[in-house]
CSV table of C-alpha atoms and ligand atoms in Angstrom, one decimal:
chain,number,residue,atom,x,y,z
Q,12,MET,CA,171.3,110.8,64.2
Q,13,LEU,CA,168.4,113.2,63.7
Q,14,LYS,CA,167.9,115.7,66.6
Q,15,ARG,CA,164.7,115.0,68.5
Q,16,VAL,CA,161.9,117.4,67.6
Q,17,ASN,CA,160.6,119.5,70.5
Q,18,ARG,CA,156.8,120.0,70.7
Q,19,VAL,CA,155.2,122.7,72.8
Q,20,ALA,CA,151.4,122.6,73.3
Q,21,LEU,CA,149.9,125.9,74.2
Q,22,ILE,CA,146.5,125.9,75.9
Q,23,GLY,CA,144.8,129.3,75.6
Q,24,THR,CA,145.5,131.7,72.8
Q,25,GLY,CA,144.3,134.9,74.3
Q,26,PHE,CA,146.4,138.0,75.0
Q,27,VAL,CA,149.1,136.1,76.9
Q,28,GLY,CA,149.0,132.9,74.9
Q,29,SER,CA,149.2,134.5,71.5
Q,30,SER,CA,152.0,136.9,72.6
Q,31,TYR,CA,153.9,133.9,73.9
Q,32,ALA,CA,153.4,132.1,70.6
Q,33,PHE,CA,154.7,135.2,68.7
Q,34,ALA,CA,157.7,135.6,71.0
Q,35,LEU,CA,158.5,131.8,70.8
Q,36,LEU,CA,158.4,131.9,67.0
Q,37,ASN,CA,160.6,135.0,66.9
Q,38,GLN,CA,163.2,133.2,69.0
Q,39,GLY,CA,163.0,129.9,67.2
Q,40,ILE,CA,163.0,127.8,70.3
Q,41,THR,CA,160.7,124.9,69.4
Q,42,GLU,CA,160.3,122.9,66.2
Q,43,GLU,CA,156.6,122.3,66.8
Q,44,LEU,CA,153.9,124.5,68.4
Q,45,VAL,CA,150.3,123.3,68.6
Q,46,LEU,CA,147.7,125.9,69.6
Q,47,ILE,CA,144.6,124.8,71.5
Q,48,ASP,CA,141.7,127.0,72.7
Q,49,LEU,CA,138.1,126.6,73.6
Q,50,ASN,CA,137.6,129.3,70.9
Q,51,LYS,CA,138.8,127.1,68.0
Q,52,GLU,CA,138.5,130.0,65.5
Q,53,LYS,CA,140.9,132.1,67.5
Q,54,ALA,CA,143.4,129.3,67.7
Q,55,GLU,CA,143.0,128.6,64.0
Q,56,GLY,CA,143.4,132.3,63.1
Q,57,ASP,CA,146.5,132.6,65.2
Q,58,ALA,CA,148.1,129.6,63.6
Q,59,MET,CA,147.4,131.1,60.1
Q,60,ASP,CA,148.7,134.5,61.1
Q,61,LEU,CA,151.9,133.1,62.8
Q,62,ASN,CA,152.6,130.8,59.9
Q,63,HIS,CA,152.7,133.9,57.6
Q,64,GLY,CA,155.6,135.2,59.6
Q,65,LEU,CA,157.7,132.0,59.0
Q,66,PRO,CA,159.7,133.4,56.1
Q,67,PHE,CA,161.1,136.0,58.5
Q,68,ALA,CA,161.7,133.7,61.5
Q,69,PRO,CA,165.2,132.6,62.6
Q,70,SER,CA,164.3,128.9,62.1
Q,71,ARG,CA,161.4,126.6,61.1
Q,72,THR,CA,158.6,126.1,63.5
Q,73,LYS,CA,155.6,124.0,62.5
Q,74,ILE,CA,152.6,125.7,63.9
Q,75,TRP,CA,149.0,124.4,63.8
Q,76,TYR,CA,145.8,124.5,65.8
Q,77,GLY,CA,144.8,121.3,67.3
Q,78,ASP,CA,143.2,119.5,70.1
Q,79,TYR,CA,144.1,117.8,73.4
Q,80,LYS,CA,145.0,114.5,71.8
Q,81,GLU,CA,148.1,116.2,70.3
Q,82,CYS,CA,149.5,116.9,73.8
Q,83,GLY,CA,150.4,113.2,74.0
Q,84,GLU,CA,153.6,113.9,72.1
Q,85,ALA,CA,154.4,117.3,73.7
Q,86,ASP,CA,157.5,117.9,75.7
Q,87,LEU,CA,156.0,121.0,77.3
Q,88,VAL,CA,152.4,122.1,77.9
Q,89,VAL,CA,152.0,125.8,78.6
Q,90,ILE,CA,148.7,126.8,80.1
Q,91,THR,CA,147.5,130.4,79.7
Q,92,ALA,CA,143.8,129.6,79.4
Q,93,GLY,CA,141.1,130.8,81.7
Q,94,ALA,CA,139.4,133.9,82.8
Q,95,ASN,CA,141.6,136.9,83.3
Q,96,GLN,CA,141.7,139.6,86.0
Q,97,LYS,CA,139.0,142.3,85.5
Q,98,PRO,CA,139.7,145.9,86.7
Q,99,GLY,CA,139.6,146.0,90.5
Q,100,GLU,CA,139.6,142.2,90.8
Q,101,THR,CA,142.4,140.5,92.7
Q,102,ARG,CA,144.1,137.4,91.3
Q,103,LEU,CA,142.8,135.4,94.2
Q,104,ASP,CA,139.2,136.3,93.2
Q,105,LEU,CA,139.7,134.1,90.1
Q,106,VAL,CA,140.6,131.0,92.0
Q,107,GLU,CA,137.3,129.1,92.1
Q,108,LYS,CA,136.5,129.9,88.4
Q,109,ASN,CA,139.8,128.8,87.1
Q,110,THR,CA,140.3,125.7,89.3
Q,111,LYS,CA,137.1,124.3,87.8
Q,112,ILE,CA,138.3,125.1,84.2
Q,113,PHE,CA,141.7,123.5,85.0
Q,114,LYS,CA,140.3,120.2,86.2
Q,115,GLY,CA,138.7,119.7,82.8
Q,116,ILE,CA,141.8,120.8,80.9
Q,117,VAL,CA,144.3,118.7,82.8
Q,118,GLU,CA,142.1,115.6,82.6
Q,119,GLU,CA,142.0,115.9,78.8
Q,120,ILE,CA,145.7,116.5,78.6
Q,121,MET,CA,146.5,113.5,80.8
Q,122,ALA,CA,144.1,111.3,78.8
Q,123,SER,CA,146.3,112.0,75.7
Q,124,GLY,CA,149.2,110.2,77.4
Q,125,PHE,CA,151.2,113.4,78.1
Q,126,ASP,CA,154.3,112.7,80.1
Q,127,GLY,CA,156.3,116.0,79.9
Q,128,ILE,CA,156.4,119.2,81.8
Q,129,PHE,CA,153.6,121.6,82.6
Q,130,LEU,CA,154.2,125.4,82.7
Q,131,VAL,CA,151.3,127.4,84.1
Q,132,ALA,CA,150.7,131.1,83.8
Q,133,THR,CA,146.9,131.5,84.5
Q,134,ASN,CA,146.1,133.4,87.7
Q,135,PRO,CA,146.1,132.9,90.5
Q,136,VAL,CA,149.2,131.2,89.3
Q,137,ASP,CA,150.5,129.6,92.5
Q,138,ILE,CA,147.2,128.0,93.3
Q,139,LEU,CA,146.5,126.8,89.7
Q,140,THR,CA,150.0,125.3,89.5
Q,141,TYR,CA,149.2,123.4,92.7
Q,142,ALA,CA,145.9,122.3,91.0
Q,143,VAL,CA,147.7,121.1,87.9
Q,144,TRP,CA,150.1,119.1,90.1
Q,145,LYS,CA,147.1,117.5,92.0
Q,146,PHE,CA,145.0,116.9,89.0
Q,147,SER,CA,147.8,115.5,86.8
Q,148,GLY,CA,149.5,113.2,89.3
Q,149,LEU,CA,152.9,114.1,87.8
Q,150,PRO,CA,156.0,114.5,90.0
Q,151,LYS,CA,156.3,118.0,91.6
Q,152,GLU,CA,159.5,118.8,89.6
Q,153,ARG,CA,157.5,118.6,86.3
Q,154,VAL,CA,154.8,121.0,87.2
Q,155,ILE,CA,156.0,124.7,87.3
Q,156,GLY,CA,154.2,128.0,87.6
Q,157,SER,CA,155.5,131.3,86.2
Q,158,GLY,CA,155.4,132.5,89.8
Q,159,THR,CA,157.3,135.7,90.3
Q,160,ILE,CA,159.3,135.6,87.1
Q,161,LEU,CA,157.5,138.7,85.8
Q,162,ASP,CA,157.6,140.5,89.1
Q,163,THR,CA,161.3,139.8,89.3
Q,164,ALA,CA,161.8,141.1,85.8
Q,165,ARG,CA,159.8,144.3,86.7
Q,166,PHE,CA,162.0,144.7,89.8
Q,167,ARG,CA,165.2,144.3,87.8
Q,168,PHE,CA,164.0,146.7,85.1
Q,169,LEU,CA,163.1,149.4,87.6
Q,170,LEU,CA,166.3,149.0,89.6
Q,171,GLY,CA,168.4,149.2,86.4
Q,172,ASP,CA,166.4,152.3,85.4
Q,173,TYR,CA,166.9,153.9,88.8
Q,174,PHE,CA,170.6,153.4,89.0
Q,175,ASP,CA,171.0,153.7,85.2
Q,176,VAL,CA,172.6,150.3,84.7
Q,177,ASP,CA,171.7,147.6,82.3
Q,178,THR,CA,168.9,145.5,83.8
Q,179,ARG,CA,170.7,142.3,82.9
Q,180,ASN,CA,173.4,143.2,85.5
Q,181,VAL,CA,170.8,143.6,88.2
Q,182,HIS,CA,170.4,140.5,90.4
Q,183,ALA,CA,167.4,140.8,92.6
Q,184,TYR,CA,164.4,138.6,93.4
Q,185,ILE,CA,160.7,139.0,94.2
Q,186,ILE,CA,159.5,136.0,96.0
Q,187,GLY,CA,156.2,134.7,97.5
Q,188,GLU,CA,152.7,134.8,96.0
Q,189,HIS,CA,152.5,136.3,92.5
Q,190,GLY,CA,150.2,139.0,93.9
Q,191,ASP,CA,149.6,141.4,96.7
Q,192,THR,CA,151.7,139.6,99.4
Q,193,GLU,CA,154.9,139.2,97.3
Q,194,LEU,CA,158.1,140.7,98.7
Q,195,PRO,CA,161.4,142.0,97.5
Q,196,VAL,CA,164.5,140.3,98.8
Q,197,TRP,CA,166.5,143.5,99.5
Q,198,SER,CA,169.1,141.5,101.6
Q,199,HIS,CA,170.3,139.7,98.4
Q,200,ALA,CA,169.8,142.4,95.8
Q,201,ASP,CA,173.0,143.4,94.0
Q,202,ILE,CA,174.2,145.0,90.8
Q,203,ALA,CA,177.3,143.3,89.4
Q,204,GLY,CA,178.2,141.8,92.9
Q,205,THR,CA,177.8,145.2,94.7
Q,206,SER,CA,175.0,145.5,97.1
Q,207,ILE,CA,172.1,147.9,96.5
Q,208,SER,CA,173.0,149.7,99.8
Q,209,GLU,CA,176.4,150.5,98.3
Q,210,TRP,CA,174.8,151.8,95.1
Q,211,THR,CA,172.5,153.9,97.1
Q,212,ASN,CA,175.4,155.4,99.1
Q,213,ASN,CA,176.9,156.6,95.8
Q,214,LYS,CA,173.7,157.9,94.2
Q,215,ASP,CA,173.1,161.7,94.3
Q,216,GLY,CA,169.7,162.6,95.7
Q,217,PHE,CA,169.0,159.1,96.8
Q,218,ASN,CA,166.3,158.5,99.4
Q,219,GLN,CA,164.9,155.3,100.8
Q,220,GLU,CA,161.4,156.4,99.9
Q,221,ASP,CA,162.4,155.9,96.2
Q,222,LEU,CA,163.2,152.3,96.8
Q,223,ASP,CA,160.0,151.7,98.8
Q,224,GLN,CA,158.0,153.3,96.0
Q,225,LEU,CA,159.9,151.3,93.4
Q,226,PHE,CA,158.8,148.0,95.0
Q,227,LEU,CA,155.2,149.2,95.2
Q,228,ASN,CA,155.4,149.9,91.5
Q,229,VAL,CA,156.5,146.3,91.0
Q,230,ARG,CA,153.8,144.9,93.2
Q,231,ASP,CA,151.0,146.9,91.6
Q,232,ALA,CA,152.3,146.9,88.0
Q,233,ALA,CA,149.5,144.6,86.8
Q,234,TYR,CA,146.8,146.9,88.2
Q,235,HIS,CA,148.5,150.0,86.6
Q,236,ILE,CA,148.7,148.3,83.2
Q,237,ILE,CA,145.2,146.8,83.4
Q,238,GLU,CA,143.8,150.3,84.2
Q,239,ARG,CA,145.4,151.6,81.0
Q,240,LYS,CA,145.1,148.8,78.5
Q,241,GLY,CA,142.9,146.1,80.0
Q,242,ALA,CA,145.4,143.3,80.3
Q,243,THR,CA,149.2,142.6,80.6
Q,244,TYR,CA,150.8,140.2,78.2
Q,245,TYR,CA,154.2,141.1,76.6
Q,246,GLY,CA,156.3,140.9,79.7
Q,247,ILE,CA,154.8,137.6,80.9
Q,248,ALA,CA,155.0,136.2,77.3
Q,249,MET,CA,158.7,136.8,77.2
Q,250,GLY,CA,159.1,135.4,80.7
Q,251,LEU,CA,157.4,132.2,79.5
Q,252,VAL,CA,159.6,132.0,76.5
Q,253,ARG,CA,162.7,132.4,78.8
Q,254,LEU,CA,161.4,129.5,80.8
Q,255,THR,CA,160.6,127.4,77.7
Q,256,LYS,CA,164.2,127.9,76.6
Q,257,ALA,CA,165.6,127.0,80.0
Q,258,ILE,CA,163.6,123.8,79.9
Q,259,LEU,CA,164.0,122.6,76.3
Q,260,GLU,CA,167.7,123.5,76.2
Q,261,ASN,CA,168.5,122.0,79.6
Q,262,GLU,CA,170.0,125.3,80.8
Q,263,ASN,CA,170.1,124.9,84.6
Q,264,SER,CA,169.1,128.5,84.7
Q,265,VAL,CA,168.1,130.2,88.0
Q,266,LEU,CA,164.6,131.7,87.5
Q,267,THR,CA,162.0,132.7,90.0
Q,268,VAL,CA,159.1,130.3,89.4
Q,269,SER,CA,156.3,128.8,91.4
Q,270,ALA,CA,157.8,125.6,92.7
Q,271,TYR,CA,156.6,123.0,95.2
Q,272,LEU,CA,158.1,123.5,98.7
Q,273,ASP,CA,158.7,120.4,100.7
Q,274,GLY,CA,160.5,121.8,103.7
Q,275,GLU,CA,162.5,124.5,101.9
Q,276,TYR,CA,162.0,128.0,103.5
Q,277,GLY,CA,160.4,126.1,106.4
Q,278,GLN,CA,157.2,125.4,104.3
Q,279,LYS,CA,155.5,122.4,103.0
Q,280,ASP,CA,152.7,121.5,100.5
Q,281,ILE,CA,152.6,124.8,98.7
Q,282,TYR,CA,153.5,126.2,95.3
Q,283,ILE,CA,155.0,129.6,95.6
Q,284,GLY,CA,157.5,131.9,93.9
Q,285,VAL,CA,161.2,131.2,94.8
Q,286,PRO,CA,164.4,131.1,92.8
Q,287,ALA,CA,165.0,127.6,91.3
Q,288,VAL,CA,167.4,125.8,89.0
Q,289,VAL,CA,165.4,124.9,85.9
Q,290,ASN,CA,166.4,122.3,83.3
Q,291,ARG,CA,165.0,119.6,80.9
Q,292,ARG,CA,163.6,117.7,83.9
Q,293,GLY,CA,161.8,120.8,85.3
Q,294,VAL,CA,162.8,122.2,88.7
Q,295,ARG,CA,166.2,120.6,89.6
Q,296,GLN,CA,166.5,122.3,92.9
Q,297,ILE,CA,165.1,125.3,94.9
Q,298,VAL,CA,167.6,128.0,95.8
Q,299,GLU,CA,167.2,128.8,99.4
Q,300,LEU,CA,168.1,132.5,100.0
Q,301,ASP,CA,169.2,133.3,103.5
Q,302,LEU,CA,166.4,135.7,104.3
Q,303,ASN,CA,166.6,138.2,107.1
Q,304,GLU,CA,163.9,138.2,109.9
Q,305,GLU,CA,161.6,140.7,108.2
Q,306,GLU,CA,161.8,138.9,104.9
Q,307,LYS,CA,161.1,135.5,106.6
Q,308,ALA,CA,158.0,136.9,108.3
Q,309,LYS,CA,156.7,138.4,105.0
Q,310,PHE,CA,157.3,135.1,103.1
Q,311,LYS,CA,155.5,133.2,105.9
Q,312,ASN,CA,152.6,135.6,105.6
Q,313,SER,CA,152.5,135.1,101.8
Q,314,VAL,CA,152.3,131.3,102.3
Q,315,GLN,CA,149.6,131.7,104.9
Q,316,VAL,CA,147.5,133.9,102.6
Q,317,LEU,CA,147.7,131.4,99.8
Q,318,LYS,CA,146.9,128.4,102.0
Q,319,LYS,CA,143.9,130.2,103.5
Q,320,THR,CA,142.6,130.9,100.0
Q,321,MET,CA,143.3,127.3,98.8
Q,322,GLU,CA,141.8,125.4,101.7
Q,323,PRO,CA,138.1,125.9,100.8
Q,324,VAL,CA,138.7,125.4,97.1
Q,325,PHE,CA,140.5,122.1,97.3
Q,326,LYS,CA,137.8,120.7,99.6
Q,327,HIS,CA,135.6,120.4,96.5
Q,328,PHE,CA,138.2,118.8,94.3
V,28,NAD,N1,151.5,134.7,85.6
V,28,NAD,C1,151.5,136.0,85.2
V,28,NAD,O1,152.5,136.7,85.5
V,28,NAD,C2,150.4,136.6,84.3
V,28,NAD,C3,150.5,137.8,83.7
V,28,NAD,C4,149.5,138.2,82.9
V,28,NAD,C5,148.3,137.5,82.8
V,28,NAD,N2,148.2,136.3,83.4
V,28,NAD,C6,147.0,135.4,83.4
V,28,NAD,O2,147.0,134.7,82.2
V,28,NAD,C7,145.7,134.3,81.9
V,28,NAD,C8,145.3,134.6,80.5
V,28,NAD,O3,145.2,136.0,80.3
V,28,NAD,P1,144.8,136.7,78.9
V,28,NAD,O4,144.9,138.1,79.1
V,28,NAD,O5,145.5,135.9,77.9
V,28,NAD,O6,143.2,136.2,78.9
V,28,NAD,P2,142.3,136.1,77.6
V,28,NAD,O7,140.9,136.1,78.0
V,28,NAD,O8,142.8,137.0,76.5
V,28,NAD,O9,142.6,134.6,77.1
V,28,NAD,C9,142.2,133.4,77.7
V,28,NAD,C10,142.0,132.4,76.7
V,28,NAD,O10,141.6,131.2,77.4
V,28,NAD,C11,140.7,130.6,76.6
V,28,NAD,N3,139.9,129.6,77.4
V,28,NAD,C12,139.0,129.9,78.4
V,28,NAD,N4,138.5,128.7,78.9
V,28,NAD,C13,139.2,127.7,78.2
V,28,NAD,C14,139.1,126.3,78.3
V,28,NAD,N5,138.3,125.7,79.2
V,28,NAD,N6,139.9,125.6,77.5
V,28,NAD,C15,140.7,126.2,76.6
V,28,NAD,N7,140.8,127.5,76.5
V,28,NAD,C16,140.0,128.3,77.3
V,28,NAD,C17,139.8,131.7,76.0
V,28,NAD,O11,139.1,131.3,74.9
V,28,NAD,C18,140.9,132.7,75.7
V,28,NAD,O12,141.3,132.6,74.4
V,28,NAD,C19,144.8,135.0,83.0
V,28,NAD,O13,144.5,134.2,84.1
V,28,NAD,C20,145.7,136.2,83.5
V,28,NAD,O14,145.4,136.6,84.8
V,28,NAD,C21,149.3,135.8,84.2
């Protein structure tokens, strides 16, 4: 029997979208990739350019630029379209602008007969993932935001760098809003099963201020990169590819994504970054970390900040 062909539809081929497409092609994860953008010429140009890399790719990916009708047969729709963060602008400032854009996009996708999984990266990602869930009417499990996948990657990278250990052996999570109120879960951060506090005891010249600064560098990384080069895209693109693989290959991988909480962490009716088991059906289950009191309070604050921002917006929609 022939293996079923996977199709990914990418909406938005800007910095993030085109980097995602490039990384996806290089890892040979999907058989079909359709590129859609308001700027058709950009999507067409990207399709041409990416196709010219096919002789060097690990496997065949059919890539073309298309329109929303072609989402009907997609297994996964990845949305990276919309306005991006300008210098000095917070992710939450983008909310009104992008919610409006999303209503139109999601309506067109659903009109194509799409019945797969949505993966959202556009900022403010937690709120726009909630918007996609509302506008699409799909079950909550099948609407996922990239959440704190990138922040968690930055955290793992910096911890690995600080202790001089391969980042892939660092297990640590950033949870909450993908933005200013996110928090590190120090109580469950470990390297190869050994707590960060033990690693700090054995580190010459260690001081707590270093770890506090390390988290600030995670939280503010986007601002630092945007100041230097105007946008961030490689890290998130690789995070989105990682998620795509976990979904299409039914991996049951634990990744920090923006998932819908329905009582987990004591919260309801919110999309926010938490570790979750991800597979072919989307979010199989949320992993509830046993947070300490300080972490609980910070997480609650993050939920409240998001809810406060969302309330006025969703009154119009
Ligand atoms: N989740 C994360 O961790 C993370 C990280 C980096 C960037 N982002 C976000 O990703 C988004 C994209 O960033 P970027 O740097 O690629 O921006 P960009 O401006 O380079 O690309 C946006 C693309 O969206 C397209 N677009 C705009 N309106 C559209 C519509 N109605 N329909 C279809 N396409 C439309 C534009 O033509 C453009 O090609 C931003 O919201 C940014 O904040 C998220």
